[in-house]
Short mmCIF file of C-alpha atoms in Angstrom, two decimals:
data_model
loop_
_atom_site.label_atom_id
_atom_site.label_comp_id
_atom_site.label_asym_id
_atom_site.label_seq_id
_atom_site.Cartn_x
_atom_site.Cartn_y
_atom_site.Cartn_z
CA UNK A 3 49.93 -2.03 -65.04
CA UNK A 4 48.85 -2.02 -68.72
CA UNK A 5 45.20 -2.15 -69.26
CA UNK A 6 44.28 -3.99 -72.43
CA UNK A 7 41.46 -2.35 -74.69
CA UNK A 8 41.41 0.89 -72.91
CA UNK A 9 43.35 3.19 -75.01
CA UNK A 10 42.43 6.61 -74.25
CA UNK A 11 40.97 8.76 -77.01
CA UNK A 12 43.60 11.34 -78.27
CA UNK A 13 42.75 14.87 -77.25
CA UNK A 14 42.14 15.74 -81.01
CA UNK A 15 39.29 13.04 -80.95
CA UNK A 16 37.78 13.79 -77.60
CA UNK A 17 34.86 15.62 -79.27
CA UNK A 18 34.22 12.51 -81.44
CA UNK A 19 34.23 10.31 -78.38
CA UNK A 20 31.62 12.67 -76.60
CA UNK A 21 29.61 12.80 -79.58
CA UNK A 22 29.45 8.95 -79.64
CA UNK A 23 28.37 8.86 -76.13
CA UNK A 24 25.69 11.35 -76.76
CA UNK A 25 24.45 9.71 -79.72
CA UNK A 26 22.77 6.98 -77.61
CA UNK A 27 20.75 9.52 -75.88
CA UNK A 28 20.39 12.45 -78.40
CA UNK A 29 18.27 14.32 -78.98
CA UNK A 30 16.93 13.85 -75.47
CA UNK A 31 20.29 15.35 -73.85
CA UNK A 32 20.59 18.20 -76.26
CA UNK A 33 16.99 19.06 -75.92
CA UNK A 34 17.15 19.08 -72.34
CA UNK A 35 20.33 21.31 -72.44
CA UNK A 36 18.36 23.68 -74.63
CA UNK A 37 15.59 23.74 -72.15
CA UNK A 38 17.75 24.45 -69.29
CA UNK A 39 19.62 27.26 -71.26
CA UNK A 40 16.33 28.76 -72.26
CA UNK A 41 15.51 28.86 -68.54
CA UNK A 42 18.79 30.64 -67.76
CA UNK A 43 20.75 27.65 -66.41
CA UNK A 44 23.60 25.51 -67.11
CA UNK A 45 23.50 21.66 -67.99
CA UNK A 46 26.38 19.41 -68.56
CA UNK A 47 27.17 15.64 -68.84
CA UNK A 48 29.74 14.82 -65.94
CA UNK A 49 31.80 12.11 -64.14
CA UNK A 50 31.72 8.39 -65.07
CA UNK A 51 29.94 8.62 -68.56
CA UNK A 52 32.55 11.17 -69.67
CA UNK A 53 35.41 9.00 -68.33
CA UNK A 54 34.24 5.80 -69.99
CA UNK A 55 33.49 7.46 -73.24
CA UNK A 56 37.13 8.44 -73.54
CA UNK A 57 38.18 5.14 -72.53
CA UNK A 58 35.80 3.47 -75.16
CA UNK A 59 34.06 1.81 -72.24
CA UNK A 60 30.18 1.27 -72.04
CA UNK A 61 28.52 3.18 -69.57
CA UNK A 62 24.99 2.67 -68.26
CA UNK A 63 24.68 6.02 -66.33
CA UNK A 64 23.70 9.33 -67.58
CA UNK A 65 24.79 11.78 -64.97
CA UNK A 66 23.98 15.35 -65.51
CA UNK A 67 24.75 18.55 -63.44
CA UNK A 68 23.48 21.90 -63.35
CA UNK A 69 23.35 25.30 -61.35
CA UNK A 70 19.61 25.11 -61.07
CA UNK A 71 18.32 24.20 -57.45
CA UNK A 72 16.51 20.95 -57.35
CA UNK A 73 13.07 22.73 -57.10
CA UNK A 74 14.02 24.81 -60.24
CA UNK A 75 15.07 21.62 -61.96
CA UNK A 76 11.64 20.04 -61.34
CA UNK A 77 10.00 23.17 -63.04
CA UNK A 78 12.05 22.79 -66.09
CA UNK A 79 11.36 19.04 -66.65
CA UNK A 80 7.83 18.97 -65.52
CA UNK A 81 5.63 18.34 -68.58
CA UNK A 82 8.53 17.46 -70.59
CA UNK A 83 9.87 14.33 -68.79
CA UNK A 84 7.83 11.15 -69.07
CA UNK A 85 8.24 10.46 -65.51
CA UNK A 86 10.55 11.93 -62.58
CA UNK A 87 11.33 10.88 -59.21
CA UNK A 88 12.62 12.73 -56.28
CA UNK A 89 14.19 9.90 -54.09
CA UNK A 90 17.50 11.84 -53.85
CA UNK A 91 16.36 15.28 -53.81
CA UNK A 92 17.82 15.87 -50.41
CA UNK A 93 21.38 15.57 -51.98
CA UNK A 94 20.25 17.79 -54.80
CA UNK A 95 19.47 15.00 -57.15
CA UNK A 96 16.22 14.61 -59.55
CA UNK A 97 15.83 11.55 -61.78
CA UNK A 98 13.80 11.39 -64.81
CA UNK A 99 12.79 9.23 -67.92
CA UNK A 100 12.32 10.53 -71.37
CA UNK A 101 11.82 8.48 -74.58
CA UNK A 102 13.03 5.36 -72.64
CA UNK A 103 16.16 7.19 -71.62
CA UNK A 104 16.81 7.62 -67.76
CA UNK A 105 18.95 10.51 -66.36
CA UNK A 106 19.92 11.96 -63.27
CA UNK A 107 20.37 15.74 -62.84
CA UNK A 108 22.30 16.88 -59.69
CA UNK A 109 22.75 20.37 -58.66
CA UNK A 110 26.22 21.86 -58.40
CA UNK A 111 27.33 20.92 -54.85
CA UNK A 112 30.03 20.51 -52.31
CA UNK A 113 29.60 17.95 -49.54
CA UNK A 114 31.71 17.28 -46.41
CA UNK A 115 31.53 15.15 -43.17
CA UNK A 116 31.59 16.28 -39.55
CA UNK A 117 34.33 14.34 -37.97
CA UNK A 118 31.70 12.41 -35.88
CA UNK A 119 29.00 12.21 -38.44
CA UNK A 120 28.37 9.34 -40.98
CA UNK A 121 26.19 11.69 -43.17
CA UNK A 122 27.65 14.35 -45.60
CA UNK A 123 26.49 17.95 -45.32
CA UNK A 124 25.41 19.32 -48.55
CA UNK A 125 25.60 22.83 -49.94
CA UNK A 126 24.81 24.03 -53.45
CA UNK A 127 27.22 26.01 -55.79
CA UNK A 128 26.98 28.12 -58.81
CA UNK A 129 30.05 27.11 -60.84
CA UNK A 130 30.83 24.06 -62.81
CA UNK A 131 34.49 24.21 -62.25
CA UNK A 132 34.02 24.14 -58.57
CA UNK A 133 31.55 21.23 -58.73
CA UNK A 134 34.23 19.29 -60.62
CA UNK A 135 36.77 20.36 -57.86
CA UNK A 136 34.84 18.51 -55.27
CA UNK A 137 34.94 15.23 -57.11
CA UNK A 138 36.81 12.36 -56.04
CA UNK A 139 39.35 11.89 -58.76
CA UNK A 140 40.44 13.96 -61.76
CA UNK A 141 39.43 11.30 -64.04
CA UNK A 142 35.76 11.87 -62.98
CA UNK A 143 36.05 15.67 -63.11
CA UNK A 144 35.46 16.07 -66.68
CA UNK A 145 32.39 17.22 -68.51
CA UNK A 146 30.73 18.01 -71.72
CA UNK A 147 28.37 21.16 -71.48
CA UNK A 148 24.89 20.68 -73.34
CA UNK A 149 23.65 21.34 -75.74
CA UNK A 150 27.01 22.39 -77.43
CA UNK A 151 29.25 19.48 -76.14
CA UNK A 152 31.97 21.80 -74.95
CA UNK A 153 34.45 19.70 -73.08
CA UNK A 154 35.53 20.92 -69.62
CA UNK A 155 38.60 19.44 -67.96
CA UNK A 156 40.15 21.88 -65.43
CA UNK A 157 42.20 19.27 -63.40
CA UNK A 158 43.93 17.35 -66.17
CA UNK A 159 41.78 14.20 -65.95
CA UNK A 160 42.36 13.36 -69.89
CA UNK A 161 46.07 13.34 -69.16
CA UNK A 162 45.48 10.97 -66.09
CA UNK A 163 43.49 8.77 -68.19
CA UNK A 164 46.23 8.66 -70.87
CA UNK A 165 48.95 7.83 -67.88
CA UNK A 166 46.61 5.51 -66.21
CA UNK A 167 46.80 7.11 -62.99
CA UNK A 168 44.35 8.44 -60.10
CA UNK A 169 44.88 11.70 -58.72
CA UNK A 170 42.60 14.03 -56.67
CA UNK A 171 41.53 17.33 -58.05
CA UNK A 172 42.83 19.18 -54.89
CA UNK A 173 44.77 17.88 -52.03
CA UNK A 174 44.03 14.47 -51.22
CA UNK A 175 43.93 15.16 -47.57
CA UNK A 176 41.05 17.65 -48.16
CA UNK A 177 39.25 15.32 -50.54
CA UNK A 178 39.28 12.43 -48.08
CA UNK A 179 38.32 14.50 -45.17
CA UNK A 180 35.39 15.72 -47.21
CA UNK A 181 34.42 11.99 -47.80
CA UNK A 182 36.53 9.27 -46.48
CA UNK A 183 34.63 6.69 -48.77
CA UNK A 184 36.82 8.23 -51.48
CA UNK A 185 39.74 6.21 -50.09
CA UNK A 186 38.01 3.09 -50.65
CA UNK A 187 37.05 4.33 -54.15
CA UNK A 188 40.48 4.66 -55.23
CA UNK A 189 41.18 1.02 -54.54
CA UNK A 190 38.01 0.09 -56.33
CA UNK A 191 38.98 2.20 -59.37
CA UNK A 192 42.40 0.50 -59.10
CA UNK A 193 40.39 -2.72 -59.59
CA UNK A 194 38.03 -1.83 -62.22
CA UNK A 195 40.51 0.27 -64.37
CA UNK A 196 43.94 -1.15 -63.41
CA UNK A 197 45.21 2.30 -62.82
CA UNK A 198 47.98 3.16 -60.29
CA UNK A 199 47.36 5.45 -57.50
CA UNK A 200 49.56 8.66 -57.17
CA UNK A 201 52.15 8.45 -54.36
CA UNK A 202 50.46 11.67 -52.60
CA UNK A 203 47.10 9.80 -52.49
CA UNK A 204 48.52 6.60 -51.22
CA UNK A 205 50.22 8.67 -48.35
CA UNK A 206 46.87 10.39 -47.55
CA UNK A 207 44.92 7.09 -47.61
CA UNK A 208 47.64 5.63 -45.17
CA UNK A 209 47.49 8.63 -42.79
CA UNK A 210 43.74 8.88 -42.71
CA UNK A 211 42.85 5.29 -42.97
CA UNK A 212 40.97 5.27 -39.58
CA UNK A 213 38.61 8.03 -40.99
CA UNK A 214 36.70 5.27 -42.93
CA UNK A 215 35.21 4.25 -39.64
CA UNK A 216 32.58 6.97 -39.77
CA UNK A 217 31.25 5.81 -43.03
CA UNK A 218 28.31 3.45 -42.74
CA UNK A 219 28.77 -0.16 -43.43
CA UNK A 220 26.48 -0.10 -46.35
CA UNK A 221 28.60 2.28 -48.01
CA UNK A 222 31.57 0.26 -47.35
CA UNK A 223 30.00 -2.67 -48.53
CA UNK A 224 28.86 -1.43 -51.91
CA UNK A 225 32.44 -0.23 -52.64
CA UNK A 226 34.02 -3.56 -51.41
CA UNK A 227 31.64 -5.25 -53.72
CA UNK A 228 32.39 -3.24 -56.69
CA UNK A 229 36.12 -3.61 -55.97
CA UNK A 230 36.09 -7.47 -55.50
CA UNK A 231 33.86 -7.60 -58.89
CA UNK A 232 36.53 -5.39 -60.65
CA UNK A 233 38.92 -6.75 -63.46
CA UNK A 234 41.89 -6.50 -61.31
CA UNK A 235 40.82 -7.13 -57.60
CA UNK A 236 44.24 -8.09 -56.68
CA UNK A 237 45.37 -4.53 -57.25
CA UNK A 238 42.70 -3.16 -55.15
CA UNK A 239 42.89 -5.52 -52.24
CA UNK A 240 46.68 -4.86 -52.17
CA UNK A 241 46.00 -1.19 -51.88
CA UNK A 242 43.80 -1.63 -48.88
CA UNK A 243 46.33 -3.67 -47.18
CA UNK A 244 49.32 -1.62 -48.02
CA UNK A 245 47.50 1.51 -46.80
CA UNK A 246 45.96 -0.03 -43.55
CA UNK A 247 42.52 0.40 -44.73
CA UNK A 248 41.90 -3.22 -44.78
CA UNK A 249 42.43 -3.26 -40.98
CA UNK A 250 39.26 -1.22 -40.71
CA UNK A 251 37.04 -2.46 -43.21
CA UNK A 252 38.12 -6.27 -43.73
CA UNK A 253 40.74 -7.15 -40.88
CA UNK A 254 40.84 -10.51 -41.56
CA UNK A 255 42.61 -10.09 -44.89
CA UNK A 256 45.94 -8.37 -43.59
CA UNK A 257 45.88 -10.89 -40.62
CA UNK A 258 46.54 -13.82 -43.41
CA UNK A 259 49.93 -12.50 -43.61
CA UNK A 260 51.38 -15.04 -41.23
CA UNK A 261 54.99 -14.94 -40.25
CA UNK A 262 56.94 -17.95 -41.56
CA UNK A 263 60.01 -19.17 -39.81
CA UNK A 264 62.91 -21.28 -41.08
CA UNK A 265 61.75 -24.35 -38.97
CA UNK A 266 58.09 -24.14 -39.66
CA UNK A 267 57.18 -23.96 -43.20
CA UNK A 268 53.81 -23.36 -44.96
CA UNK A 269 52.00 -21.56 -47.76
CA UNK A 270 51.90 -17.75 -47.56
CA UNK A 271 48.32 -17.83 -46.87
CA UNK A 272 47.77 -14.14 -47.87
CA UNK A 273 49.29 -14.67 -51.32
CA UNK A 274 47.61 -17.88 -51.55
CA UNK A 275 44.20 -16.34 -51.01
CA UNK A 276 44.80 -13.75 -53.87
CA UNK A 277 45.99 -16.42 -56.19
CA UNK A 278 42.81 -18.53 -55.35
CA UNK A 279 40.63 -15.36 -56.10
CA UNK A 280 42.34 -14.98 -59.32
CA UNK A 281 41.89 -18.60 -60.52
CA UNK A 282 38.28 -18.48 -59.24
CA UNK A 283 37.66 -15.64 -61.61
CA UNK A 284 39.41 -17.48 -64.42
CA UNK A 285 36.50 -20.22 -63.98
CA UNK A 286 33.79 -17.63 -64.31
CA UNK A 287 31.55 -17.87 -67.46
CA UNK A 288 28.90 -15.27 -66.96
CA UNK A 289 30.64 -12.17 -65.74
CA UNK A 290 31.60 -11.47 -62.18
CA UNK A 291 30.20 -13.81 -59.42
CA UNK A 292 30.45 -11.91 -56.19
CA UNK A 293 29.68 -14.94 -53.91
CA UNK A 294 32.42 -17.06 -55.56
CA UNK A 295 34.93 -14.24 -55.43
CA UNK A 296 33.98 -13.54 -51.67
CA UNK A 297 34.36 -17.16 -50.84
CA UNK A 298 37.58 -17.52 -52.66
CA UNK A 299 39.02 -14.54 -50.75
CA UNK A 300 38.01 -15.57 -47.50
CA UNK A 301 38.25 -19.37 -47.71
CA UNK A 302 41.29 -19.55 -45.45
CA UNK A 303 40.49 -16.86 -42.96
CA UNK A 304 40.24 -19.45 -40.20
CA UNK A 305 43.99 -20.32 -40.56
CA UNK A 306 45.46 -17.57 -38.33
CA UNK A 307 43.27 -18.72 -35.45
CA UNK A 308 43.86 -22.37 -35.90
CA UNK A 309 47.64 -22.55 -36.63
CA UNK A 310 49.53 -24.84 -34.45
CA UNK A 311 53.25 -25.89 -34.76
CA UNK A 312 53.77 -29.47 -34.78
CA UNK A 313 56.94 -31.65 -34.17
CA UNK A 314 59.06 -32.17 -37.22
CA UNK A 315 58.60 -28.64 -38.55
CA UNK A 316 54.99 -29.29 -39.50
CA UNK A 317 52.17 -26.64 -39.22
CA UNK A 318 48.53 -27.59 -38.81
CA UNK A 319 45.28 -25.57 -39.18
CA UNK A 320 42.65 -28.05 -37.68
CA UNK A 321 39.16 -27.26 -38.74
CA UNK A 322 40.18 -23.95 -40.13
CA UNK A 323 37.21 -24.41 -42.53
CA UNK A 324 34.64 -24.36 -39.78
CA UNK A 325 36.36 -21.58 -37.75
CA UNK A 326 36.59 -19.73 -40.96
CA UNK A 327 32.86 -20.16 -42.01
CA UNK A 328 31.91 -18.60 -38.63
CA UNK A 329 34.18 -15.64 -39.10
CA UNK A 330 33.02 -15.16 -42.93
CA UNK A 331 29.39 -14.93 -41.56
CA UNK A 332 30.32 -12.60 -38.70
CA UNK A 333 32.31 -10.03 -41.17
CA UNK A 334 29.73 -10.13 -43.96
CA UNK A 335 26.90 -9.52 -41.42
CA UNK A 336 28.89 -6.62 -39.99
CA UNK A 337 29.09 -5.27 -43.60
CA UNK A 338 25.45 -5.66 -43.91
CA UNK A 339 25.52 -8.17 -46.90
CA UNK A 340 22.26 -9.77 -47.73
CA UNK A 341 21.43 -13.01 -45.94
CA UNK A 342 21.75 -14.93 -49.05
CA UNK A 343 25.17 -13.85 -49.76
CA UNK A 344 26.08 -14.36 -46.20
CA UNK A 345 24.80 -17.98 -46.27
CA UNK A 346 26.26 -18.89 -49.58
CA UNK A 347 29.60 -17.45 -48.83
CA UNK A 348 29.80 -19.16 -45.38
CA UNK A 349 28.68 -22.38 -46.67
CA UNK A 350 31.25 -22.46 -49.34
CA UNK A 351 34.08 -21.66 -47.05
CA UNK A 352 32.81 -24.55 -44.69
CA UNK A 353 32.66 -26.90 -47.67
CA UNK A 354 36.03 -25.95 -49.27
CA UNK A 355 38.12 -28.60 -47.91
CA UNK A 356 35.39 -31.46 -48.28
CA UNK A 357 36.82 -32.69 -51.52
CA UNK A 358 40.08 -33.65 -50.09
CA UNK A 359 38.67 -36.54 -48.21
CA UNK A 360 38.04 -38.28 -51.76
CA UNK A 361 41.61 -39.23 -51.70
CA UNK A 362 41.94 -41.24 -55.23
CA UNK A 363 38.35 -42.02 -55.49
CA UNK A 364 37.70 -44.10 -52.25
CA UNK A 365 34.34 -42.41 -51.70
CA UNK A 366 31.30 -44.53 -51.98
CA UNK A 367 28.25 -43.60 -54.01
CA UNK A 368 26.59 -42.65 -50.56
CA UNK A 369 29.52 -40.28 -49.94
CA UNK A 370 29.18 -38.74 -53.26
CA UNK A 371 25.57 -38.21 -52.75
CA UNK A 372 25.94 -36.54 -49.55
CA UNK A 373 28.66 -34.20 -51.18
CA UNK A 374 26.19 -33.19 -53.77
CA UNK A 375 23.31 -32.91 -51.15
CA UNK A 376 25.37 -30.66 -48.58
CA UNK A 377 26.51 -28.39 -51.54
CA UNK A 378 23.00 -27.96 -52.83
CA UNK A 379 22.61 -25.05 -55.31
CA UNK A 380 26.20 -24.29 -54.54
CA UNK A 381 27.66 -27.35 -56.25
CA UNK A 382 28.81 -25.44 -59.49
CA UNK A 383 30.49 -22.80 -57.24
CA UNK A 384 32.09 -25.55 -55.06
CA UNK A 385 33.55 -27.15 -58.10
CA UNK A 386 35.13 -23.79 -59.06
CA UNK A 387 36.25 -22.95 -55.53
CA UNK A 388 37.99 -26.32 -55.05
CA UNK A 389 39.87 -26.26 -58.46
CA UNK A 390 40.76 -22.71 -57.53
CA UNK A 391 42.32 -23.75 -54.27
CA UNK A 392 45.23 -25.56 -55.85
CA UNK A 393 48.14 -23.22 -55.97
CA UNK A 394 50.93 -25.56 -56.04
CA UNK A 395 53.93 -25.12 -58.21
CA UNK A 396 54.30 -28.64 -58.39
CA UNK A 397 52.93 -29.64 -61.78
CA UNK A 398 52.43 -33.15 -60.97
CA UNK A 399 50.34 -32.65 -57.76
CA UNK A 400 48.25 -30.08 -59.71
CA UNK A 401 47.48 -32.69 -62.45
CA UNK A 402 46.79 -35.34 -59.95
CA UNK A 403 44.13 -32.87 -58.41
CA UNK A 404 42.71 -31.98 -61.53
CA UNK A 405 42.48 -35.60 -62.78
CA UNK A 406 40.87 -36.73 -59.39
CA UNK A 407 38.31 -33.77 -59.46
CA UNK A 408 37.47 -34.73 -63.04
CA UNK A 409 36.73 -38.10 -61.84
CA UNK A 410 34.49 -36.99 -59.06
CA UNK A 411 32.41 -34.67 -61.40
CA UNK A 412 31.97 -37.77 -63.87
CA UNK A 413 30.65 -39.99 -60.89
CA UNK A 414 28.31 -36.90 -60.07
CA UNK A 415 27.06 -36.87 -63.60
CA UNK A 416 26.60 -40.42 -63.70
CA UNK A 417 24.60 -40.75 -60.54
CA UNK A 418 22.65 -37.66 -61.76
CA UNK A 419 21.59 -39.63 -64.86
CA UNK A 420 20.32 -42.40 -62.52
CA UNK A 421 18.76 -40.32 -59.81
CA UNK A 422 17.45 -36.78 -59.03
CA UNK A 423 20.63 -35.80 -57.38
CA UNK A 424 19.91 -31.96 -57.53
CA UNK A 425 16.81 -32.49 -55.20
CA UNK A 426 17.51 -35.78 -53.16
CA UNK A 427 14.74 -36.71 -50.95
CA UNK A 428 13.14 -39.80 -49.44
CA UNK A 429 10.91 -42.04 -51.62
CA UNK A 430 8.16 -41.65 -49.16
CA UNK A 431 6.88 -38.56 -48.10
CA UNK A 432 5.46 -37.31 -44.80
CA UNK A 433 1.85 -38.22 -45.33
CA UNK A 434 3.01 -41.62 -46.30
CA UNK A 435 5.19 -41.86 -43.19
CA UNK A 436 2.04 -41.04 -41.00
CA UNK A 437 0.03 -43.90 -42.74
CA UNK A 438 2.62 -46.38 -42.78
CA UNK A 439 3.28 -45.93 -39.09
CA UNK A 440 -0.09 -44.98 -37.93
CA UNK A 441 1.03 -41.66 -36.23
CA UNK A 442 0.05 -38.18 -36.34
CA UNK A 443 1.94 -35.01 -37.25
CA UNK A 444 4.68 -34.19 -34.96
CA UNK A 445 8.52 -34.63 -34.13
CA UNK A 446 8.43 -38.39 -35.00
CA UNK A 447 7.56 -37.68 -38.48
CA UNK A 448 10.70 -35.43 -38.90
CA UNK A 449 12.83 -38.32 -37.18
CA UNK A 450 11.50 -40.86 -39.78
CA UNK A 451 11.81 -38.51 -42.62
CA UNK A 452 15.71 -37.98 -41.58
CA UNK A 453 15.98 -41.78 -41.51
CA UNK A 454 14.55 -42.14 -44.74
CA UNK A 455 16.78 -39.29 -46.21
CA UNK A 456 19.93 -40.95 -44.81
CA UNK A 457 18.49 -44.37 -46.39
CA UNK A 458 18.17 -42.66 -49.67
CA UNK A 459 21.84 -41.06 -49.57
CA UNK A 460 23.20 -44.28 -48.36
CA UNK A 461 21.60 -46.79 -50.73
CA UNK A 462 20.14 -44.80 -53.65
CA UNK A 463 16.67 -45.48 -54.91
CA UNK A 464 15.50 -48.77 -53.41
CA UNK A 465 11.84 -48.67 -54.31
CA UNK A 466 8.79 -47.41 -52.14
CA UNK A 467 8.04 -51.00 -50.86
CA UNK A 468 11.68 -51.59 -49.56
CA UNK A 469 11.74 -48.25 -48.22
CA UNK A 470 8.54 -48.84 -46.28
CA UNK A 471 9.96 -52.04 -44.95
CA UNK A 472 13.17 -50.29 -43.80
CA UNK A 473 10.79 -47.74 -42.22
CA UNK A 474 9.04 -50.17 -40.20
CA UNK A 475 12.11 -51.84 -39.12
CA UNK A 476 13.39 -48.65 -37.98
CA UNK A 477 10.17 -47.87 -36.15
CA UNK A 478 10.24 -51.27 -34.24
CA UNK A 479 13.81 -50.37 -33.01
CA UNK A 480 12.32 -47.18 -31.81
CA UNK A 481 9.58 -49.00 -30.00
CA UNK A 482 6.85 -47.30 -32.17
CA UNK A 483 5.75 -50.63 -33.41
CA UNK A 484 5.31 -54.07 -31.73
CA UNK A 485 7.93 -56.58 -32.70
CA UNK A 486 5.60 -58.84 -34.55
CA UNK A 487 4.88 -56.10 -36.97
CA UNK A 488 8.26 -56.48 -38.23
CA UNK A 489 7.84 -57.85 -41.92
CA UNK A 490 10.14 -60.53 -43.22
CA UNK A 491 13.09 -60.36 -45.35
CA UNK A 492 13.65 -56.54 -44.79
CA UNK A 493 17.20 -56.79 -43.61
CA UNK A 494 19.80 -54.79 -46.03
CA UNK A 495 22.11 -56.96 -48.03
CA UNK A 496 25.33 -57.69 -46.35
CA UNK A 497 27.40 -55.58 -48.52
CA UNK A 498 25.13 -52.61 -48.27
CA UNK A 499 25.67 -50.04 -45.50
CA UNK A 500 22.96 -50.10 -42.82
CA UNK A 501 20.73 -47.17 -42.88
CA UNK A 502 21.43 -46.88 -39.30
CA UNK A 503 25.05 -46.56 -39.50
CA UNK A 504 27.23 -44.10 -41.64
CA UNK A 505 28.53 -45.11 -44.63
CA UNK A 506 32.04 -45.79 -45.31
CA UNK A 507 34.56 -43.12 -46.78
CA UNK A 508 32.20 -40.29 -45.93
CA UNK A 509 33.25 -36.89 -47.00
CA UNK A 510 34.91 -35.08 -44.29
CA UNK A 511 36.75 -31.76 -44.35
CA UNK A 512 40.21 -32.98 -42.90
CA UNK A 513 39.91 -36.60 -43.09
CA UNK A 514 42.65 -37.05 -45.81
CA UNK A 515 45.38 -34.93 -43.92
CA UNK A 516 44.26 -34.71 -40.29
CA UNK A 517 45.68 -31.26 -40.26
CA UNK A 518 43.54 -29.06 -42.16
CA UNK A 519 45.71 -28.58 -45.03
CA UNK A 520 44.98 -28.81 -48.61
CA UNK A 521 47.08 -32.01 -48.89
CA UNK A 522 46.87 -32.37 -52.86
CA UNK A 523 47.70 -28.71 -53.40
CA UNK A 524 50.51 -28.03 -50.71
CA UNK A 525 53.34 -26.50 -52.79
#
């Protein structure tokens, strides 16, 4: 795959690229290199920052490596650095800040995993080349010595950048045995850089896929998040599925590849999900949105469990959005995602079919309010997910969906001008409920509040006095007030839906189709 705007710096210009990278942190880096040299130790800029400089990509990290043990590094920087920290010292890493620049210095090392352990064993080395040999890929195994900026590339990383390929410095089997997470990193870099993965690396990933299970869920989660947030996530995800890694870290994804026979036709759910992800990404406005991307990828994971073959060659997926929301919650919890991410992604999966009950605009204002209320702060993402979920090749159907959703957004905007849709709440609060009904705090206040919220959703703003009258009527039907307390003239108008009955044309996930399919988008 060709990657735009990532032309690799020609070999003759590599010193210029490194110099440009160091310009932002000089004279700090060169000064620090001189201090290490004076103390009899080596120091080099290494890894991602060097790779990104040669690709002319911005890099936030300043990663350095040295032959000095961590304790010796602390001696060299003490009194020179403005601040330092030792959070990663057990892995040989010392962090520091100087003149506003943050750097990390790691002792030359090699690390490997015991077959039954999740934690790496770390041993220190004395050679820069050997340190580079232990790194994940040749494109990350380049360095620039400090203070002289000598370029070090013993494993052909620059050539790999020019060819846009990912290779390991040594045998991939040895590399992945040392750290199985590197198999996920291969997919992550394919997503971020658009590079292809060398055939021998793909074979090793396939043969050793089960080894990923010894890696902690947190480390797997972080790599998956970076992969999904990359520029070419389809490429990385396809590699996970191809090698069998997905079966261990995100098994719901390969299960979307449902068999399709000649008698029962439906969309290729796996391919559809990847297209929805790409179309959701196309709508992002402020950089990668992990929640939106996860929801797009997982929105149909309930389909394999809910697929039913009907008469006439039809296939149904009843309630796949509900089943899928539970599955998404379970998987993201297992991957140790934060609760807010889990809740938001699961909610979007649950709501992704809701719009298809809208038909050609039959929803009442009450139904529109409920749509907004149920989406809450996720409304903007739900808009994007719903639009992305149309993958039909039928242009007429696609245009109809777009126009219909445009209409819904116009109605939402119009109601928002009239009402506070972003934070719909009853016109009477809890204290006022207690005063009107003469009750004390307790469950009844909550029931009354829910009644008033439904009233607000059904009829919009009707004023406090009218809301109070409706509340008293409700309380009488509940036996909370005597019949003679019922005020006159408090019945709702005949053409208004009763607050005690559901409004017509409520948004419902499968109401339009009855089979859980995306009726307007079936291609």
